[in-house]
PDB file of C-alpha atoms in Angstrom:
ATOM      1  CA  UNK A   1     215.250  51.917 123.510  1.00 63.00           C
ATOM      2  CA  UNK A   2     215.427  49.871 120.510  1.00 72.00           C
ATOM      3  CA  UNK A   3     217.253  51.226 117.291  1.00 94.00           C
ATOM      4  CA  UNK A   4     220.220  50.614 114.961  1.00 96.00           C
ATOM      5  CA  UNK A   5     223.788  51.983 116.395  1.00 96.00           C
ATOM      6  CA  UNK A   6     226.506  52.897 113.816  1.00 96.00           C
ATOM      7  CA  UNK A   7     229.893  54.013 115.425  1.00 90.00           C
ATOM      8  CA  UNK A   8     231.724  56.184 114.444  1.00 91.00           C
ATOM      9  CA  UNK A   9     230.386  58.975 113.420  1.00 93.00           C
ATOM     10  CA  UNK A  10     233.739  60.091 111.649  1.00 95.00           C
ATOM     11  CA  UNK A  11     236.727  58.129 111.100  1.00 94.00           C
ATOM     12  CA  UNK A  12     239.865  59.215 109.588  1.00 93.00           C
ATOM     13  CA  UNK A  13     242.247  56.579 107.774  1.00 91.00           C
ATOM     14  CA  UNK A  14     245.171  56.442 105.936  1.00 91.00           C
ATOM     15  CA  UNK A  15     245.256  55.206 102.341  1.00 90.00           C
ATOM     16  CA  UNK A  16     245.868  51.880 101.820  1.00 89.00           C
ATOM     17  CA  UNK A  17     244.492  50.455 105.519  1.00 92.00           C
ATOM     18  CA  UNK A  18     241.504  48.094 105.910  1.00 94.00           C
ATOM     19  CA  UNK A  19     239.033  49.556 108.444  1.00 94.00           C
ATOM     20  CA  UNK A  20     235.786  48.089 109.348  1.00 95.00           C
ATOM     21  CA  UNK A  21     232.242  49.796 110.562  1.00 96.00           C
ATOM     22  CA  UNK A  22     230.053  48.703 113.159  1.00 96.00           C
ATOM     23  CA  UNK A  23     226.760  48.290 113.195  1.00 97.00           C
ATOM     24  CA  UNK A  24     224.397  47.125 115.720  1.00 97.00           C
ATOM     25  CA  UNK A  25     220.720  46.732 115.899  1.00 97.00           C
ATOM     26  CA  UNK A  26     218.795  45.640 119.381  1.00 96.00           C
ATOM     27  CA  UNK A  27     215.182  45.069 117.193  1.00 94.00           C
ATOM     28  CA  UNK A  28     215.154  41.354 116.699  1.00 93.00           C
ATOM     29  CA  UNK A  29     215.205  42.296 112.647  1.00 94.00           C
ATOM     30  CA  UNK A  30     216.216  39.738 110.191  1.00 92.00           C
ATOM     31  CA  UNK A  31     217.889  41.765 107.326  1.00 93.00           C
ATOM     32  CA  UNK A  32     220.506  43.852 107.458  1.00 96.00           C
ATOM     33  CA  UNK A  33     222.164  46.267 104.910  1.00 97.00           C
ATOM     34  CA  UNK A  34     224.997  48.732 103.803  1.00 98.00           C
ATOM     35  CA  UNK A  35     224.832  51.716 101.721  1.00 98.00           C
ATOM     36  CA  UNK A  36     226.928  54.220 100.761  1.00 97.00           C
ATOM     37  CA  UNK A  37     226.000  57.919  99.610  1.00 96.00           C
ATOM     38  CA  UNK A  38     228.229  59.993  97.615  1.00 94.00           C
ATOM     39  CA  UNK A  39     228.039  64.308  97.674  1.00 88.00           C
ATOM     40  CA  UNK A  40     225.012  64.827  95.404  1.00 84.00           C
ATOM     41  CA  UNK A  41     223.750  60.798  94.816  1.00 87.00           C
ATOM     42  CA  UNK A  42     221.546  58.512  96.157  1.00 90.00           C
ATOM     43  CA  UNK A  43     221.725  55.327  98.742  1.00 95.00           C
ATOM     44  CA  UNK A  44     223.837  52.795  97.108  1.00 96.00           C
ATOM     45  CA  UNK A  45     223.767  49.683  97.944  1.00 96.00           C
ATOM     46  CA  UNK A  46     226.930  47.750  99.374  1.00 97.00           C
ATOM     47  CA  UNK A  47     225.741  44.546 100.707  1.00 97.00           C
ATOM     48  CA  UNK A  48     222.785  43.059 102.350  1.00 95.00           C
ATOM     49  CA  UNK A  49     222.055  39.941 104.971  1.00 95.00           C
ATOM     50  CA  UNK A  50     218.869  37.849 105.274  1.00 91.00           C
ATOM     51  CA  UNK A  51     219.585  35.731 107.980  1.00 91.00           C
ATOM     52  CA  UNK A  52     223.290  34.995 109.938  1.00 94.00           C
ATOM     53  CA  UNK A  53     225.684  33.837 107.827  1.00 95.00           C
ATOM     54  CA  UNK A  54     224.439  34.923 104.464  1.00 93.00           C
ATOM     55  CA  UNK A  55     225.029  38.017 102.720  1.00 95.00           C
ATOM     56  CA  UNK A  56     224.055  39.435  99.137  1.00 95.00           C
ATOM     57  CA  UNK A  57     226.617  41.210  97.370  1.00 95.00           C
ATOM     58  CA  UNK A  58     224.927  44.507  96.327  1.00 94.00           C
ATOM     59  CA  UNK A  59     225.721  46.678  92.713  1.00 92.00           C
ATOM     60  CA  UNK A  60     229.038  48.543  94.153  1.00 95.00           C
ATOM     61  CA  UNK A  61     230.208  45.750  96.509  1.00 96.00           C
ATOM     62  CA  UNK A  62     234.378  45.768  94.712  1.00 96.00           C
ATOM     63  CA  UNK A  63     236.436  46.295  97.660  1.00 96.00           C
ATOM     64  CA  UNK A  64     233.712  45.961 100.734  1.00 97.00           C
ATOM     65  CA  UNK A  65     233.985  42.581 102.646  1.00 97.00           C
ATOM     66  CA  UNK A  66     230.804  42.191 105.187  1.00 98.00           C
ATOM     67  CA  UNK A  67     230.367  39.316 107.942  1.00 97.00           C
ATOM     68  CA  UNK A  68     227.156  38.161 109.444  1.00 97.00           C
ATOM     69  CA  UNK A  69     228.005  35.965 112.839  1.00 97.00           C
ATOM     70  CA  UNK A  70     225.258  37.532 114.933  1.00 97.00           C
ATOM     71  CA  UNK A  71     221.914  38.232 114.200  1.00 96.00           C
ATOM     72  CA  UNK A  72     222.404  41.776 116.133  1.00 97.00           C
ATOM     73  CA  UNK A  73     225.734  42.373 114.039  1.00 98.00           C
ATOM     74  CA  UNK A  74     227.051  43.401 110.435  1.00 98.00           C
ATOM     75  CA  UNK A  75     230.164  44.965 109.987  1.00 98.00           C
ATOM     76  CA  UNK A  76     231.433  46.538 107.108  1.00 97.00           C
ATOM     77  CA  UNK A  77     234.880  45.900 106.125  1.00 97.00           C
ATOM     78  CA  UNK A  78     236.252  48.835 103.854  1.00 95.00           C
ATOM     79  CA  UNK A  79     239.714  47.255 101.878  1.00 93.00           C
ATOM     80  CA  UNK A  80     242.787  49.021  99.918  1.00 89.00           C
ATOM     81  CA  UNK A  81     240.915  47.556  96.883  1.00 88.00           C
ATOM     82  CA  UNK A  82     238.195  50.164  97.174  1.00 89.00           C
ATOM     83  CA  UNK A  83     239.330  52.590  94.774  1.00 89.00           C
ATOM     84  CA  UNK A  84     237.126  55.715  96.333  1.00 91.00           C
ATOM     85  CA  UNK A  85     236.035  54.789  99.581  1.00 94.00           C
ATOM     86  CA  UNK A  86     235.998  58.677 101.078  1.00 95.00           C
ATOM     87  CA  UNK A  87     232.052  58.364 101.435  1.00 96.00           C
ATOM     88  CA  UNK A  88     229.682  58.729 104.021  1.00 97.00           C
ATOM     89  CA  UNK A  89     228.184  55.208 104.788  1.00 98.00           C
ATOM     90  CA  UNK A  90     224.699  54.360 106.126  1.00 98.00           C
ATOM     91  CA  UNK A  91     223.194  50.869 107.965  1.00 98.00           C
ATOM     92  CA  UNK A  92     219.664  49.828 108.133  1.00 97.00           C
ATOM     93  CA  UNK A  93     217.599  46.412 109.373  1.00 96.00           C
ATOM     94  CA  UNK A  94     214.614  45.480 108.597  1.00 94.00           C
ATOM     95  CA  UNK A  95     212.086  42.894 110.070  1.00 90.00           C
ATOM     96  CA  UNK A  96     211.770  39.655 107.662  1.00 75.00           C
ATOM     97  CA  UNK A  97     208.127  38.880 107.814  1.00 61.00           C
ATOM     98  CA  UNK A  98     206.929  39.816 104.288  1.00 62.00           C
ATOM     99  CA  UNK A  99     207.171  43.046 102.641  1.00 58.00           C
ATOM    100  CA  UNK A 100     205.199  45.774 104.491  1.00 72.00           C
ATOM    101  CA  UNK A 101     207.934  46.234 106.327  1.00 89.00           C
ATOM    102  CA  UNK A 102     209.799  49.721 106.696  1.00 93.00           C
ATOM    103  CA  UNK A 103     213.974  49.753 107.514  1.00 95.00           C
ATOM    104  CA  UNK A 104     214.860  51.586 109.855  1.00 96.00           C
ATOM    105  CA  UNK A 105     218.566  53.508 110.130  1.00 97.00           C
ATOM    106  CA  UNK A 106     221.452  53.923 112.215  1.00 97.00           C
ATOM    107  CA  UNK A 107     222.600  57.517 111.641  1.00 95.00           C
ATOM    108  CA  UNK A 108     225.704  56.918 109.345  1.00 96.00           C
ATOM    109  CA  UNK A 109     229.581  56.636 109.391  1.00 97.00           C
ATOM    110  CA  UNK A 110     231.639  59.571 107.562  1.00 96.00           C
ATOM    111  CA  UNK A 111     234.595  57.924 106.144  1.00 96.00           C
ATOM    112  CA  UNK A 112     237.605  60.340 105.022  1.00 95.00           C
ATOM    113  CA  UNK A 113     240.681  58.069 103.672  1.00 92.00           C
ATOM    114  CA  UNK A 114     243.551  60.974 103.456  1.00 88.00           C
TER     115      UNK A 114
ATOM    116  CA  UNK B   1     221.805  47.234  87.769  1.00 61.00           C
ATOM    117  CA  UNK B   2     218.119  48.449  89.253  1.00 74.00           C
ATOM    118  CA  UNK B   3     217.262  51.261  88.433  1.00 87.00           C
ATOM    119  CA  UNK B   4     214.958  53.808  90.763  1.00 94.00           C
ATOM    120  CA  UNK B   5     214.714  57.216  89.409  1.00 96.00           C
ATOM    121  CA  UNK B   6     213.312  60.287  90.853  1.00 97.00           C
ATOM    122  CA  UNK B   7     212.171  63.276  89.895  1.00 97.00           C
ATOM    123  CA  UNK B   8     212.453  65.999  90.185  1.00 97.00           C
ATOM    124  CA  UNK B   9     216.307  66.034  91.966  1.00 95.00           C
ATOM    125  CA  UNK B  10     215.293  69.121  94.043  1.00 96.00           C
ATOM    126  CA  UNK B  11     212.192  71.252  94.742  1.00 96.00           C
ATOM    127  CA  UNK B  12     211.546  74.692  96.097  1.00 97.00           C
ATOM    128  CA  UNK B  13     208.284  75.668  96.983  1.00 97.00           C
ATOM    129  CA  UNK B  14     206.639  78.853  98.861  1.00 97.00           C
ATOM    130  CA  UNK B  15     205.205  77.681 102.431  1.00 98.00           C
ATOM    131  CA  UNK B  16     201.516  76.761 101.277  1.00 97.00           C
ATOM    132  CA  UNK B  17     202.005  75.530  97.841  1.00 97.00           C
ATOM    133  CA  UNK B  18     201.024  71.500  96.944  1.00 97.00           C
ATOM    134  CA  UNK B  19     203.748  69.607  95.015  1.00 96.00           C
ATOM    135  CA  UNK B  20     204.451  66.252  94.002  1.00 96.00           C
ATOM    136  CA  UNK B  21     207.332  63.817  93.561  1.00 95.00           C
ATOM    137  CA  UNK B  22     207.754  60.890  91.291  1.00 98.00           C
ATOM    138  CA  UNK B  23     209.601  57.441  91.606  1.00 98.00           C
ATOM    139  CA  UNK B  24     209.960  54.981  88.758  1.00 97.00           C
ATOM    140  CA  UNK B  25     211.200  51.474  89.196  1.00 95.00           C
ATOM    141  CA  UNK B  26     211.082  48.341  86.780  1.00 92.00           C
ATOM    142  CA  UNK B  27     207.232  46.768  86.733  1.00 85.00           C
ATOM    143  CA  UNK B  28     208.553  43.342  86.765  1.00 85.00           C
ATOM    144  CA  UNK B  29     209.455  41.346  90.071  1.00 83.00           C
ATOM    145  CA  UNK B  30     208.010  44.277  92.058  1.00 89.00           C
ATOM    146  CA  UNK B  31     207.502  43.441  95.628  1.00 89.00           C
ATOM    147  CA  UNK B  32     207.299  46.486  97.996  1.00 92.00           C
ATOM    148  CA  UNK B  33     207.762  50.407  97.623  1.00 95.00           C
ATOM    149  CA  UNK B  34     208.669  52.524 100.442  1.00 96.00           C
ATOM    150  CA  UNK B  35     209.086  56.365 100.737  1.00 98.00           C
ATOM    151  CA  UNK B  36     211.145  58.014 103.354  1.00 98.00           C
ATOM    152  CA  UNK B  37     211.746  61.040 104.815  1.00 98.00           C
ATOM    153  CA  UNK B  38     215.556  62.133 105.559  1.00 97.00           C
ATOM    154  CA  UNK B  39     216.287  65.493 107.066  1.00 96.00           C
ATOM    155  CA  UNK B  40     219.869  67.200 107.367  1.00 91.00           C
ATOM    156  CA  UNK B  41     221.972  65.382 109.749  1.00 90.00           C
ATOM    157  CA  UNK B  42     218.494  62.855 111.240  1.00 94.00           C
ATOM    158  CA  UNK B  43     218.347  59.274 109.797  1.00 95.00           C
ATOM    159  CA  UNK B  44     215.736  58.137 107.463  1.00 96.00           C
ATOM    160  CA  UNK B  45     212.459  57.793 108.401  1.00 97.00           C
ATOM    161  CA  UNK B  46     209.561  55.614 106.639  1.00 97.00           C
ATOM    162  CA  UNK B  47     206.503  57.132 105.514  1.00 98.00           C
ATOM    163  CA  UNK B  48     204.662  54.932 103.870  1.00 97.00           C
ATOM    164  CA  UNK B  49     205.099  50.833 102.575  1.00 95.00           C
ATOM    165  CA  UNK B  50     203.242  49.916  99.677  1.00 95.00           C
ATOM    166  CA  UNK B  51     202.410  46.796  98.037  1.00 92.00           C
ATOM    167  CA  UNK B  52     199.497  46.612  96.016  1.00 91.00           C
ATOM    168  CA  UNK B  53     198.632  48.262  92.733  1.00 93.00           C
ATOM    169  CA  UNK B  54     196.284  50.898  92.888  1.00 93.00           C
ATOM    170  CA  UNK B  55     197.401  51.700  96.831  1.00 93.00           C
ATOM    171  CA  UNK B  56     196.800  55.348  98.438  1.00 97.00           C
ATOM    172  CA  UNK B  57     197.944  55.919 101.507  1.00 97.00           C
ATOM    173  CA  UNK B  58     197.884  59.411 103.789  1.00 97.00           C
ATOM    174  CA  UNK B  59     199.527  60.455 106.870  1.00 96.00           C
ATOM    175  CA  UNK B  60     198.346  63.949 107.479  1.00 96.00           C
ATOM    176  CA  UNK B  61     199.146  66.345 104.322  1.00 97.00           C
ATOM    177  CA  UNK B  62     200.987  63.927 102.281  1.00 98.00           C
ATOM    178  CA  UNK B  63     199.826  60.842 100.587  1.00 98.00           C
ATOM    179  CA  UNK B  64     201.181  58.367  97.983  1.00 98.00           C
ATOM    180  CA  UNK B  65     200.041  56.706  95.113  1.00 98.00           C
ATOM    181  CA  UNK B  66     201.199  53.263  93.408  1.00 97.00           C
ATOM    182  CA  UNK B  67     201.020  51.994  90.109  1.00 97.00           C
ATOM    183  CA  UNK B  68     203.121  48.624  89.669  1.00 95.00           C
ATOM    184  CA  UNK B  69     201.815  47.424  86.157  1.00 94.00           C
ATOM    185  CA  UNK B  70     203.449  50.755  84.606  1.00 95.00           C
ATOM    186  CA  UNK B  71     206.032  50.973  87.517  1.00 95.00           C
ATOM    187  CA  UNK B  72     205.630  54.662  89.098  1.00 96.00           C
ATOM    188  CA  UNK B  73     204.542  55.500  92.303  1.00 98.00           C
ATOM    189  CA  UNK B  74     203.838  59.846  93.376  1.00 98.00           C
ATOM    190  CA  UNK B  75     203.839  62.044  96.491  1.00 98.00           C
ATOM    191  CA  UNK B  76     201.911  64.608  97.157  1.00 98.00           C
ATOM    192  CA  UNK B  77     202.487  67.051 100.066  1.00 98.00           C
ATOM    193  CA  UNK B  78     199.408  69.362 100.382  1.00 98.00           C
ATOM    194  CA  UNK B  79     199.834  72.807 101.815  1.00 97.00           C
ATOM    195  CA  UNK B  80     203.790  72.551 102.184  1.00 97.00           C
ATOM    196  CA  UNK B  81     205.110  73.937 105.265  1.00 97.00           C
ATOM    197  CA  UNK B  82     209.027  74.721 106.167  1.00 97.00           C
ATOM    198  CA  UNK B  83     209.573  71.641 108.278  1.00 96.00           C
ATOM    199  CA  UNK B  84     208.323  69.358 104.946  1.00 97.00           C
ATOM    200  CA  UNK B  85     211.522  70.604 103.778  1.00 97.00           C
ATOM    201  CA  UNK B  86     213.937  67.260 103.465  1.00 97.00           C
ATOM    202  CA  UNK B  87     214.933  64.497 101.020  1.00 97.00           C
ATOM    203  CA  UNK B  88     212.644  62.369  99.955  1.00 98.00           C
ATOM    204  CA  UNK B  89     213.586  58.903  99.314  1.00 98.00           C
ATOM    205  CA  UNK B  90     211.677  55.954  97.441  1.00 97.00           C
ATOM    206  CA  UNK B  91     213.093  52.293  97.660  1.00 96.00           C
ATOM    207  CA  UNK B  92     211.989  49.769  95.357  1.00 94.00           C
ATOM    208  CA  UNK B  93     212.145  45.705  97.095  1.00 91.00           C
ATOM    209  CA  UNK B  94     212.013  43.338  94.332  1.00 83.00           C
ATOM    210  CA  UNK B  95     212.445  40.294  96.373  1.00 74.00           C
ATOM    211  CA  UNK B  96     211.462  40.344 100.132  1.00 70.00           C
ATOM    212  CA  UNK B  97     215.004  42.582 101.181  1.00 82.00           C
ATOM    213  CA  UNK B  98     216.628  43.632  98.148  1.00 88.00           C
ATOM    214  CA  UNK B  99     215.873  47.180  98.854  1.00 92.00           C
ATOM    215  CA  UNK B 100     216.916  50.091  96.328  1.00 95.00           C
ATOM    216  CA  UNK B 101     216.901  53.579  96.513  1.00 96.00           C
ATOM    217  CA  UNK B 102     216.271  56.188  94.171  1.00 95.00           C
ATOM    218  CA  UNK B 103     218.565  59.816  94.361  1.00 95.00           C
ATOM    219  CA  UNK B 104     215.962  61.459  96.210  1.00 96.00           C
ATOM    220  CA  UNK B 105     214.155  64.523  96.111  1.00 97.00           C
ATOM    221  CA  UNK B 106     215.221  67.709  98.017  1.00 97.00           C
ATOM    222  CA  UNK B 107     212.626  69.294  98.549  1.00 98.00           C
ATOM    223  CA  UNK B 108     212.714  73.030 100.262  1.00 98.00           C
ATOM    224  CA  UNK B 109     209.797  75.139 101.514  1.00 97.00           C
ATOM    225  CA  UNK B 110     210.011  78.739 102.023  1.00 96.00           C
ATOM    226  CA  UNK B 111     208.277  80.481 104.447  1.00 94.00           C
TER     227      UNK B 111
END
């Protein structure tokens, strides 16, 4: 089955330590993108990738760092210079081929930094 | 900063009732509009793409409208039912995959 994989579902880290979230995507899309929702807001976005090797720094992307070697691949590197980065953090694709095209999600990352 | 505002932030409705939604986004450099549908603990889910002003478009009881010159688009859910209840999400694409979300709308439906 195609679809977008995000692992894990929780993580736990301390403060201060980098830790990076996968996500994967088996649907032959082009774009790829990070957002992060906080209790009570919307989807924000992070980062987002048209093509390998190209990424788009989105309006909160301070203290993210994102990587686009694989068409299939864009992890999402959380730093110690992300101020808040407790959040719960969602990955979509899309298909590049023009604009009537939907994204489709992975089903998120809960990050607690303790 | 874009910014995609919805309204209202939450809903509650009696099972049978109609409601709407509405999204606002800037009328300039418009490219796409989506709505999505995200229920507790599933991913988002499209329901409808739009790209041209004036578009309706209907999957079963709820349809959308589009209006890009003034820069709103509306949902309508006819004869709610509990499993409408969810979050509803616009995104507004102003280039072909700069894609921005709005806060949602929670809406519940009591049966």
């Amino acid at each position: 089955d195609g679809g977008i994989t995000q692992s894990p579902k929780y993580l736990f880290r301390k403060e201060g330590q980098n830790v990076t979230l996968s996500c994967e995507q088996n649907l032959n899309h082009d774009a790829m993108y990070w957002y992060r929702q906080d209790p009570g807001q919307g989807l924000r976005l992070i980062y987002y990738s048209q093509i390998v090797n190209d990424f788009q720094k989105g309006d909160i992307a301070e203290g993210y760092s994102v990587s686009r070697e694989k068409k299939e691949s864009f992890p999402l590197t959380v730093t110690s210079a992300q101020k808040n980065p407790t959040a719960f953090y969602l990955c979509a694709s899309r298909r590049d081929r023009g604009s009537a095209t939907e994204a489709f999600f992975g089903q998120g990352t809960r990050l607690t930094v303790v | 900063i874009l910014n995609v505002e919805q309204s209202p932030q939450s809903l509650h409705v009696q099972e049978g009732d109609s409601t709407n939604f509405t999204c606002s986004f800037p009328s300039s450099n418009f490219y796409a509009l989506h709505w999505y549908r995200w229920e507790t603990a599933k991913s988002p889910e499209a329901l409808f793409v739009m790209t041209l002003n004036g578009d309706e478009k209907k999957k079963g009881r709820i349809s959308a409208t589009l209006n890009t010159k003034e820069g709103y688009s509306y949902l309508y859910i006819k004869g709610s039912q509990p499993e409408d209840s969810a979050t509803y999400l616009c995104a507004f694409l102003y280039n072909n995959n700069d894609m921005r979300f709005g806060a949602g709308t929670r809406l519940t439906v009591k049966p």
